[in-house]
Amino acid sequence: MRGLQLIATGGAKPGRVVTNEELSHQVDTSDAWITTRTGIRQRRYCTDEEDAATLAIAAARQALARSGLAPEDIACCVAATLSSPTAAPSVACRVQAALHLPAFDVNAACTGFLYAAAAAHGLLATLGGRYALVIGCEALSRLTDPADRSTCVLFGDGAGAAILELNDT
């Protein structure tokens, strides 16, 4: 069976840093409470100019640059997110418009990147092509209840992208 090899990765972090101290002013928590339970000391939130799609595009561009490949070398792009800023155009459509490559979305929350990689593998294996771009991106700061201590301390925003190659090794 042909598998996928990781060729390059890219990432994007939004501009706003939110510390545990800042969250302690919103909910009944402290830096020590969050850190001992999660290991998290800070997270990133999108600014007004950023969203899941802008992060996805930035991460994809970085992965492409690191791979040395051009968008036309990519047979498919699968973007995994549950926090698209709009229903239409979707994150994948915005990536497609920015990079001029075929793309679609999957929505599977925490397992989204794995489902996206599996979908990309299936497309390359059955329809042809050598390279796929898989993106995982979220802007959960816009969906998470800032007054819910059980979730607001965990989630932030960001994107990661991977160029994968179908090969026999």
Short mmCIF file of N, CA and C in Angstrom, two decimals:
data_model
loop_
_atom_site.label_atom_id
_atom_site.label_comp_id
_atom_site.label_asym_id
_atom_site.label_seq_id
_atom_site.Cartn_x
_atom_site.Cartn_y
_atom_site.Cartn_z
N MET A 1 0.84 -1.18 0.00
CA MET A 1 0.00 0.00 0.00
C MET A 1 0.88 1.24 0.00
N ARG A 2 0.51 2.19 -0.80
CA ARG A 2 1.24 3.45 -0.86
C ARG A 2 0.87 4.32 0.33
N GLY A 3 1.88 4.98 0.89
CA GLY A 3 1.66 5.81 2.07
C GLY A 3 1.97 7.27 1.80
N LEU A 4 1.88 8.05 2.85
CA LEU A 4 2.17 9.47 2.77
C LEU A 4 3.46 9.79 3.50
N GLN A 5 4.26 10.62 2.87
CA GLN A 5 5.49 11.10 3.49
C GLN A 5 5.35 12.59 3.73
N LEU A 6 5.74 13.03 4.91
CA LEU A 6 5.71 14.45 5.24
C LEU A 6 6.88 15.15 4.55
N ILE A 7 6.57 16.15 3.75
CA ILE A 7 7.59 16.89 2.99
C ILE A 7 7.95 18.21 3.68
N ALA A 8 6.94 18.94 4.13
CA ALA A 8 7.18 20.24 4.77
C ALA A 8 5.97 20.63 5.60
N THR A 9 6.20 21.52 6.56
CA THR A 9 5.12 22.04 7.38
C THR A 9 5.17 23.55 7.43
N GLY A 10 4.07 24.13 7.82
CA GLY A 10 3.98 25.56 8.04
C GLY A 10 3.02 25.83 9.17
N GLY A 11 3.11 27.00 9.74
CA GLY A 11 2.21 27.34 10.83
C GLY A 11 1.93 28.83 10.84
N ALA A 12 0.86 29.18 11.55
CA ALA A 12 0.50 30.58 11.71
C ALA A 12 -0.11 30.79 13.08
N LYS A 13 0.40 31.78 13.78
CA LYS A 13 -0.13 32.16 15.08
C LYS A 13 -0.72 33.56 14.95
N PRO A 14 -1.90 33.76 15.52
CA PRO A 14 -2.47 35.11 15.47
C PRO A 14 -1.72 36.07 16.39
N GLY A 15 -2.04 37.34 16.25
CA GLY A 15 -1.27 38.39 16.90
C GLY A 15 -1.52 38.64 18.37
N ARG A 16 -2.66 38.25 18.89
CA ARG A 16 -2.97 38.59 20.29
C ARG A 16 -2.57 37.46 21.22
N VAL A 17 -1.73 37.76 22.21
CA VAL A 17 -1.33 36.81 23.24
C VAL A 17 -2.23 37.03 24.46
N VAL A 18 -2.82 35.94 24.95
CA VAL A 18 -3.69 36.00 26.13
C VAL A 18 -3.06 35.14 27.21
N THR A 19 -2.69 35.77 28.30
CA THR A 19 -2.03 35.06 29.40
C THR A 19 -3.06 34.51 30.38
N ASN A 20 -2.60 33.61 31.23
CA ASN A 20 -3.45 33.09 32.29
C ASN A 20 -3.85 34.21 33.25
N GLU A 21 -2.95 35.13 33.48
CA GLU A 21 -3.26 36.28 34.34
C GLU A 21 -4.43 37.07 33.78
N GLU A 22 -4.44 37.29 32.48
CA GLU A 22 -5.55 38.01 31.85
C GLU A 22 -6.86 37.24 32.03
N LEU A 23 -6.82 35.92 31.87
CA LEU A 23 -8.04 35.12 32.04
C LEU A 23 -8.52 35.13 33.49
N SER A 24 -7.59 35.30 34.44
CA SER A 24 -7.99 35.32 35.85
C SER A 24 -8.85 36.54 36.19
N HIS A 25 -8.87 37.53 35.31
CA HIS A 25 -9.75 38.69 35.50
C HIS A 25 -11.13 38.45 34.92
N GLN A 26 -11.29 37.41 34.11
CA GLN A 26 -12.57 37.07 33.48
C GLN A 26 -13.34 36.01 34.26
N VAL A 27 -12.62 35.00 34.74
CA VAL A 27 -13.24 33.87 35.42
C VAL A 27 -12.48 33.56 36.70
N ASP A 28 -13.10 32.75 37.55
CA ASP A 28 -12.48 32.36 38.82
C ASP A 28 -11.38 31.34 38.54
N THR A 29 -10.18 31.84 38.31
CA THR A 29 -9.02 30.98 38.01
C THR A 29 -7.75 31.73 38.37
N SER A 30 -6.64 31.06 38.19
CA SER A 30 -5.34 31.68 38.43
C SER A 30 -4.33 31.02 37.49
N ASP A 31 -3.19 31.66 37.37
CA ASP A 31 -2.12 31.07 36.56
C ASP A 31 -1.76 29.69 37.09
N ALA A 32 -1.65 29.55 38.40
CA ALA A 32 -1.28 28.26 39.00
C ALA A 32 -2.34 27.20 38.72
N TRP A 33 -3.63 27.56 38.83
CA TRP A 33 -4.71 26.59 38.59
C TRP A 33 -4.64 26.08 37.15
N ILE A 34 -4.49 26.99 36.19
CA ILE A 34 -4.45 26.59 34.78
C ILE A 34 -3.19 25.80 34.47
N THR A 35 -2.05 26.30 34.91
CA THR A 35 -0.77 25.68 34.59
C THR A 35 -0.66 24.26 35.16
N THR A 36 -1.06 24.08 36.40
CA THR A 36 -0.94 22.74 37.00
C THR A 36 -1.87 21.73 36.34
N ARG A 37 -3.00 22.16 35.82
CA ARG A 37 -3.96 21.25 35.22
C ARG A 37 -3.73 21.03 33.72
N THR A 38 -3.16 22.03 33.05
CA THR A 38 -3.05 21.94 31.58
C THR A 38 -1.64 22.14 31.05
N GLY A 39 -0.79 22.80 31.79
CA GLY A 39 0.54 23.14 31.29
C GLY A 39 0.54 24.41 30.44
N ILE A 40 -0.63 24.97 30.22
CA ILE A 40 -0.76 26.16 29.37
C ILE A 40 -0.47 27.41 30.19
N ARG A 41 0.38 28.28 29.65
CA ARG A 41 0.68 29.56 30.29
C ARG A 41 0.10 30.73 29.50
N GLN A 42 -0.02 30.54 28.20
CA GLN A 42 -0.63 31.56 27.34
C GLN A 42 -1.18 30.89 26.10
N ARG A 43 -2.08 31.57 25.42
CA ARG A 43 -2.63 31.10 24.16
C ARG A 43 -2.76 32.31 23.25
N ARG A 44 -3.03 32.05 21.98
CA ARG A 44 -3.15 33.13 20.99
C ARG A 44 -4.60 33.26 20.56
N TYR A 45 -5.04 34.51 20.38
CA TYR A 45 -6.36 34.82 19.85
C TYR A 45 -6.19 35.67 18.59
N CYS A 46 -7.11 35.51 17.68
CA CYS A 46 -7.10 36.33 16.46
C CYS A 46 -7.39 37.79 16.80
N THR A 47 -6.73 38.66 16.07
CA THR A 47 -7.06 40.09 16.13
C THR A 47 -8.27 40.31 15.23
N ASP A 48 -8.74 41.55 15.15
CA ASP A 48 -9.89 41.85 14.31
C ASP A 48 -9.62 41.57 12.83
N GLU A 49 -8.37 41.63 12.43
CA GLU A 49 -8.01 41.42 11.02
C GLU A 49 -7.74 39.95 10.69
N GLU A 50 -7.79 39.08 11.68
CA GLU A 50 -7.44 37.67 11.49
C GLU A 50 -8.65 36.77 11.73
N ASP A 51 -8.64 35.60 11.08
CA ASP A 51 -9.64 34.57 11.33
C ASP A 51 -9.06 33.23 10.90
N ALA A 52 -9.83 32.18 11.00
CA ALA A 52 -9.33 30.84 10.67
C ALA A 52 -8.80 30.79 9.23
N ALA A 53 -9.46 31.46 8.32
CA ALA A 53 -9.03 31.42 6.91
C ALA A 53 -7.71 32.15 6.70
N THR A 54 -7.53 33.33 7.30
CA THR A 54 -6.26 34.05 7.10
C THR A 54 -5.11 33.26 7.69
N LEU A 55 -5.37 32.59 8.83
CA LEU A 55 -4.33 31.74 9.43
C LEU A 55 -4.02 30.55 8.54
N ALA A 56 -5.06 29.93 7.98
CA ALA A 56 -4.88 28.77 7.08
C ALA A 56 -4.05 29.16 5.87
N ILE A 57 -4.34 30.29 5.28
CA ILE A 57 -3.61 30.75 4.10
C ILE A 57 -2.14 31.00 4.45
N ALA A 58 -1.89 31.65 5.57
CA ALA A 58 -0.50 31.92 5.99
C ALA A 58 0.26 30.63 6.24
N ALA A 59 -0.36 29.67 6.92
CA ALA A 59 0.30 28.39 7.19
C ALA A 59 0.56 27.63 5.89
N ALA A 60 -0.40 27.65 4.98
CA ALA A 60 -0.24 26.97 3.69
C ALA A 60 0.89 27.59 2.88
N ARG A 61 0.95 28.91 2.86
CA ARG A 61 2.04 29.58 2.12
C ARG A 61 3.41 29.21 2.70
N GLN A 62 3.50 29.14 4.01
CA GLN A 62 4.77 28.77 4.62
C GLN A 62 5.15 27.33 4.28
N ALA A 63 4.20 26.42 4.34
CA ALA A 63 4.48 25.02 3.99
C ALA A 63 4.91 24.90 2.53
N LEU A 64 4.23 25.61 1.65
CA LEU A 64 4.62 25.58 0.23
C LEU A 64 6.03 26.12 0.04
N ALA A 65 6.33 27.24 0.67
CA ALA A 65 7.67 27.83 0.54
C ALA A 65 8.73 26.88 1.05
N ARG A 66 8.49 26.23 2.17
CA ARG A 66 9.46 25.30 2.73
C ARG A 66 9.62 24.05 1.89
N SER A 67 8.58 23.67 1.17
CA SER A 67 8.64 22.46 0.34
C SER A 67 9.35 22.69 -0.98
N GLY A 68 9.38 23.94 -1.43
CA GLY A 68 9.93 24.24 -2.75
C GLY A 68 8.96 23.95 -3.88
N LEU A 69 7.72 23.59 -3.54
CA LEU A 69 6.71 23.29 -4.54
C LEU A 69 5.89 24.53 -4.86
N ALA A 70 5.26 24.51 -6.01
CA ALA A 70 4.36 25.58 -6.42
C ALA A 70 2.91 25.09 -6.23
N PRO A 71 1.96 26.00 -6.12
CA PRO A 71 0.56 25.57 -5.98
C PRO A 71 0.11 24.61 -7.07
N GLU A 72 0.61 24.77 -8.28
CA GLU A 72 0.20 23.87 -9.36
C GLU A 72 0.73 22.44 -9.20
N ASP A 73 1.68 22.24 -8.29
CA ASP A 73 2.17 20.89 -7.99
C ASP A 73 1.24 20.13 -7.05
N ILE A 74 0.33 20.85 -6.40
CA ILE A 74 -0.54 20.26 -5.39
C ILE A 74 -1.80 19.72 -6.07
N ALA A 75 -2.05 18.42 -5.89
CA ALA A 75 -3.22 17.78 -6.50
C ALA A 75 -4.50 18.06 -5.72
N CYS A 76 -4.39 18.20 -4.41
CA CYS A 76 -5.58 18.50 -3.61
C CYS A 76 -5.17 19.19 -2.30
N CYS A 77 -6.09 19.96 -1.79
CA CYS A 77 -5.91 20.63 -0.50
C CYS A 77 -7.16 20.34 0.33
N VAL A 78 -6.94 19.89 1.55
CA VAL A 78 -8.06 19.63 2.46
C VAL A 78 -7.84 20.49 3.70
N ALA A 79 -8.81 21.33 4.00
CA ALA A 79 -8.73 22.22 5.16
C ALA A 79 -9.68 21.71 6.25
N ALA A 80 -9.14 21.48 7.42
CA ALA A 80 -9.94 20.99 8.55
C ALA A 80 -10.18 22.13 9.53
N THR A 81 -11.44 22.43 9.77
CA THR A 81 -11.79 23.46 10.74
C THR A 81 -13.25 23.31 11.15
N LEU A 82 -13.56 23.73 12.35
CA LEU A 82 -14.95 23.85 12.76
C LEU A 82 -15.29 25.30 13.04
N SER A 83 -14.32 26.19 12.85
CA SER A 83 -14.51 27.60 13.19
C SER A 83 -14.34 28.51 11.99
N SER A 84 -14.90 28.11 10.87
CA SER A 84 -14.86 28.97 9.69
C SER A 84 -15.56 30.29 10.01
N PRO A 85 -14.99 31.40 9.59
CA PRO A 85 -15.62 32.69 9.91
C PRO A 85 -16.96 32.89 9.21
N THR A 86 -17.16 32.19 8.10
CA THR A 86 -18.42 32.27 7.36
C THR A 86 -18.75 30.90 6.81
N ALA A 87 -20.03 30.63 6.61
CA ALA A 87 -20.44 29.35 6.01
C ALA A 87 -20.02 29.32 4.54
N ALA A 88 -20.14 30.46 3.89
CA ALA A 88 -19.71 30.56 2.49
C ALA A 88 -19.19 31.97 2.27
N PRO A 89 -18.01 32.13 1.74
CA PRO A 89 -17.12 31.06 1.32
C PRO A 89 -16.46 30.37 2.53
N SER A 90 -16.25 29.10 2.38
CA SER A 90 -15.62 28.31 3.43
C SER A 90 -14.12 28.63 3.50
N VAL A 91 -13.46 28.09 4.51
CA VAL A 91 -12.01 28.27 4.62
C VAL A 91 -11.32 27.72 3.38
N ALA A 92 -11.71 26.52 2.95
CA ALA A 92 -11.06 25.93 1.77
C ALA A 92 -11.25 26.80 0.53
N CYS A 93 -12.43 27.39 0.38
CA CYS A 93 -12.65 28.27 -0.77
C CYS A 93 -11.75 29.50 -0.71
N ARG A 94 -11.53 30.02 0.47
CA ARG A 94 -10.64 31.18 0.60
C ARG A 94 -9.19 30.78 0.35
N VAL A 95 -8.79 29.59 0.79
CA VAL A 95 -7.45 29.07 0.48
C VAL A 95 -7.32 28.89 -1.03
N GLN A 96 -8.33 28.30 -1.64
CA GLN A 96 -8.33 28.08 -3.09
C GLN A 96 -8.20 29.39 -3.85
N ALA A 97 -8.92 30.42 -3.43
CA ALA A 97 -8.84 31.72 -4.10
C ALA A 97 -7.47 32.35 -3.94
N ALA A 98 -6.86 32.20 -2.77
CA ALA A 98 -5.56 32.81 -2.50
C ALA A 98 -4.42 32.08 -3.19
N LEU A 99 -4.50 30.75 -3.27
CA LEU A 99 -3.36 29.96 -3.76
C LEU A 99 -3.61 29.28 -5.10
N HIS A 100 -4.83 29.34 -5.59
CA HIS A 100 -5.17 28.77 -6.90
C HIS A 100 -4.88 27.27 -6.97
N LEU A 101 -5.47 26.54 -6.01
CA LEU A 101 -5.35 25.08 -6.03
C LEU A 101 -6.67 24.48 -5.57
N PRO A 102 -6.96 23.24 -5.99
CA PRO A 102 -8.24 22.62 -5.63
C PRO A 102 -8.31 22.33 -4.14
N ALA A 103 -9.44 22.68 -3.52
CA ALA A 103 -9.54 22.54 -2.07
C ALA A 103 -10.97 22.25 -1.63
N PHE A 104 -11.08 21.58 -0.48
CA PHE A 104 -12.37 21.41 0.18
C PHE A 104 -12.16 21.31 1.67
N ASP A 105 -13.26 21.46 2.44
CA ASP A 105 -13.21 21.45 3.89
C ASP A 105 -13.69 20.13 4.47
N VAL A 106 -13.19 19.82 5.66
CA VAL A 106 -13.78 18.80 6.51
C VAL A 106 -13.98 19.45 7.88
N ASN A 107 -15.00 18.99 8.59
CA ASN A 107 -15.32 19.52 9.91
C ASN A 107 -15.41 18.34 10.85
N ALA A 108 -14.35 18.10 11.58
CA ALA A 108 -14.32 16.97 12.52
C ALA A 108 -13.67 17.35 13.84
N ALA A 109 -13.69 18.63 14.18
CA ALA A 109 -13.19 19.13 15.46
C ALA A 109 -11.75 18.66 15.72
N CYS A 110 -11.51 18.07 16.86
CA CYS A 110 -10.15 17.71 17.27
C CYS A 110 -9.47 16.72 16.33
N THR A 111 -10.24 15.87 15.70
CA THR A 111 -9.66 14.88 14.79
C THR A 111 -9.61 15.36 13.34
N GLY A 112 -9.94 16.61 13.12
CA GLY A 112 -10.04 17.14 11.77
C GLY A 112 -8.82 16.94 10.91
N PHE A 113 -7.63 17.21 11.46
CA PHE A 113 -6.41 17.08 10.65
C PHE A 113 -6.21 15.63 10.22
N LEU A 114 -6.51 14.68 11.10
CA LEU A 114 -6.36 13.26 10.75
C LEU A 114 -7.34 12.87 9.65
N TYR A 115 -8.58 13.32 9.75
CA TYR A 115 -9.56 13.04 8.69
C TYR A 115 -9.13 13.69 7.37
N ALA A 116 -8.61 14.90 7.46
CA ALA A 116 -8.16 15.61 6.25
C ALA A 116 -7.00 14.87 5.60
N ALA A 117 -6.05 14.38 6.40
CA ALA A 117 -4.93 13.62 5.84
C ALA A 117 -5.41 12.32 5.20
N ALA A 118 -6.37 11.65 5.84
CA ALA A 118 -6.92 10.42 5.26
C ALA A 118 -7.64 10.70 3.96
N ALA A 119 -8.39 11.79 3.91
CA ALA A 119 -9.08 12.16 2.67
C ALA A 119 -8.08 12.48 1.57
N ALA A 120 -7.03 13.22 1.92
CA ALA A 120 -5.99 13.55 0.93
C ALA A 120 -5.32 12.28 0.41
N HIS A 121 -5.02 11.34 1.30
CA HIS A 121 -4.41 10.07 0.89
C HIS A 121 -5.33 9.35 -0.09
N GLY A 122 -6.59 9.27 0.23
CA GLY A 122 -7.55 8.60 -0.65
C GLY A 122 -7.65 9.27 -2.01
N LEU A 123 -7.66 10.59 -2.04
CA LEU A 123 -7.73 11.30 -3.32
C LEU A 123 -6.48 11.07 -4.16
N LEU A 124 -5.32 11.17 -3.54
CA LEU A 124 -4.08 10.94 -4.30
C LEU A 124 -4.02 9.51 -4.81
N ALA A 125 -4.40 8.55 -3.98
CA ALA A 125 -4.30 7.13 -4.35
C ALA A 125 -5.29 6.75 -5.45
N THR A 126 -6.45 7.37 -5.47
CA THR A 126 -7.47 6.96 -6.44
C THR A 126 -7.56 7.87 -7.66
N LEU A 127 -7.36 9.15 -7.47
CA LEU A 127 -7.53 10.09 -8.59
C LEU A 127 -6.21 10.53 -9.21
N GLY A 128 -5.12 10.20 -8.55
CA GLY A 128 -3.82 10.58 -9.08
C GLY A 128 -3.30 11.84 -8.42
N GLY A 129 -2.10 12.14 -8.74
CA GLY A 129 -1.42 13.28 -8.14
C GLY A 129 -0.37 12.79 -7.18
N ARG A 130 0.57 13.65 -6.89
CA ARG A 130 1.69 13.26 -6.04
C ARG A 130 1.69 13.97 -4.69
N TYR A 131 1.23 15.23 -4.67
CA TYR A 131 1.32 16.03 -3.46
C TYR A 131 -0.06 16.52 -3.01
N ALA A 132 -0.22 16.58 -1.70
CA ALA A 132 -1.43 17.14 -1.09
C ALA A 132 -1.02 18.16 -0.05
N LEU A 133 -1.87 19.14 0.14
CA LEU A 133 -1.72 20.13 1.19
C LEU A 133 -2.85 19.89 2.19
N VAL A 134 -2.50 19.65 3.43
CA VAL A 134 -3.49 19.43 4.48
C VAL A 134 -3.32 20.54 5.52
N ILE A 135 -4.44 21.17 5.87
CA ILE A 135 -4.41 22.31 6.79
C ILE A 135 -5.36 22.03 7.95
N GLY A 136 -4.90 22.32 9.14
CA GLY A 136 -5.75 22.34 10.32
C GLY A 136 -5.74 23.74 10.87
N CYS A 137 -6.91 24.34 11.04
CA CYS A 137 -6.96 25.72 11.52
C CYS A 137 -8.19 25.93 12.39
N GLU A 138 -8.02 26.71 13.42
CA GLU A 138 -9.15 27.04 14.30
C GLU A 138 -9.01 28.46 14.81
N ALA A 139 -10.17 29.07 15.01
CA ALA A 139 -10.28 30.36 15.70
C ALA A 139 -11.34 30.17 16.79
N LEU A 140 -11.01 29.33 17.75
CA LEU A 140 -11.97 28.94 18.78
C LEU A 140 -12.24 30.05 19.80
N SER A 141 -11.39 31.06 19.83
CA SER A 141 -11.63 32.17 20.75
C SER A 141 -12.95 32.86 20.44
N ARG A 142 -13.42 32.74 19.21
CA ARG A 142 -14.67 33.38 18.81
C ARG A 142 -15.89 32.51 19.09
N LEU A 143 -15.64 31.25 19.44
CA LEU A 143 -16.75 30.33 19.72
C LEU A 143 -16.86 29.95 21.19
N THR A 144 -15.75 30.04 21.90
CA THR A 144 -15.70 29.62 23.30
C THR A 144 -16.34 30.67 24.19
N ASP A 145 -17.12 30.24 25.16
CA ASP A 145 -17.74 31.14 26.12
C ASP A 145 -16.65 31.67 27.06
N PRO A 146 -16.37 32.98 27.05
CA PRO A 146 -15.30 33.52 27.88
C PRO A 146 -15.59 33.43 29.38
N ALA A 147 -16.83 33.12 29.75
CA ALA A 147 -17.18 32.97 31.16
C ALA A 147 -17.16 31.51 31.62
N ASP A 148 -16.85 30.59 30.73
CA ASP A 148 -16.81 29.17 31.07
C ASP A 148 -15.38 28.75 31.37
N ARG A 149 -15.06 28.64 32.64
CA ARG A 149 -13.69 28.33 33.07
C ARG A 149 -13.22 26.98 32.52
N SER A 150 -14.12 26.05 32.32
CA SER A 150 -13.71 24.72 31.88
C SER A 150 -13.23 24.70 30.42
N THR A 151 -13.59 25.71 29.64
CA THR A 151 -13.15 25.73 28.23
C THR A 151 -12.31 26.95 27.86
N CYS A 152 -12.61 28.10 28.44
CA CYS A 152 -11.89 29.31 28.00
C CYS A 152 -10.40 29.26 28.29
N VAL A 153 -10.00 28.46 29.27
CA VAL A 153 -8.57 28.37 29.58
C VAL A 153 -7.83 27.42 28.63
N LEU A 154 -8.56 26.61 27.88
CA LEU A 154 -7.95 25.58 27.04
C LEU A 154 -7.71 26.02 25.60
N PHE A 155 -8.66 26.74 25.03
CA PHE A 155 -8.65 26.92 23.58
C PHE A 155 -8.12 28.28 23.15
N GLY A 156 -7.42 28.25 22.03
CA GLY A 156 -6.93 29.45 21.39
C GLY A 156 -7.08 29.28 19.89
N ASP A 157 -6.32 30.06 19.16
CA ASP A 157 -6.41 30.09 17.70
C ASP A 157 -5.06 29.77 17.08
N GLY A 158 -5.08 29.23 15.88
CA GLY A 158 -3.85 28.95 15.15
C GLY A 158 -4.10 28.06 13.96
N ALA A 159 -3.05 27.84 13.18
CA ALA A 159 -3.17 26.97 12.00
C ALA A 159 -1.85 26.25 11.76
N GLY A 160 -1.96 25.06 11.24
CA GLY A 160 -0.81 24.27 10.82
C GLY A 160 -1.10 23.68 9.46
N ALA A 161 -0.09 23.56 8.63
CA ALA A 161 -0.25 23.00 7.30
C ALA A 161 0.87 22.02 7.03
N ALA A 162 0.57 21.01 6.24
CA ALA A 162 1.56 20.00 5.88
C ALA A 162 1.46 19.68 4.40
N ILE A 163 2.61 19.58 3.76
CA ILE A 163 2.69 19.07 2.39
C ILE A 163 3.00 17.59 2.52
N LEU A 164 2.15 16.76 1.95
CA LEU A 164 2.31 15.32 2.01
C LEU A 164 2.52 14.76 0.61
N GLU A 165 3.39 13.76 0.50
CA GLU A 165 3.67 13.14 -0.79
C GLU A 165 3.25 11.67 -0.75
N LEU A 166 2.52 11.25 -1.77
CA LEU A 166 2.16 9.84 -1.90
C LEU A 166 3.37 9.09 -2.45
N ASN A 167 3.81 8.05 -1.71
CA ASN A 167 4.97 7.30 -2.18
C ASN A 167 4.88 5.85 -1.72
N ASP A 168 5.85 5.03 -2.12
CA ASP A 168 5.85 3.60 -1.84
C ASP A 168 6.65 3.21 -0.61
N THR A 169 7.21 4.17 0.11
CA THR A 169 8.03 3.83 1.28
C THR A 169 7.23 3.86 2.55
#
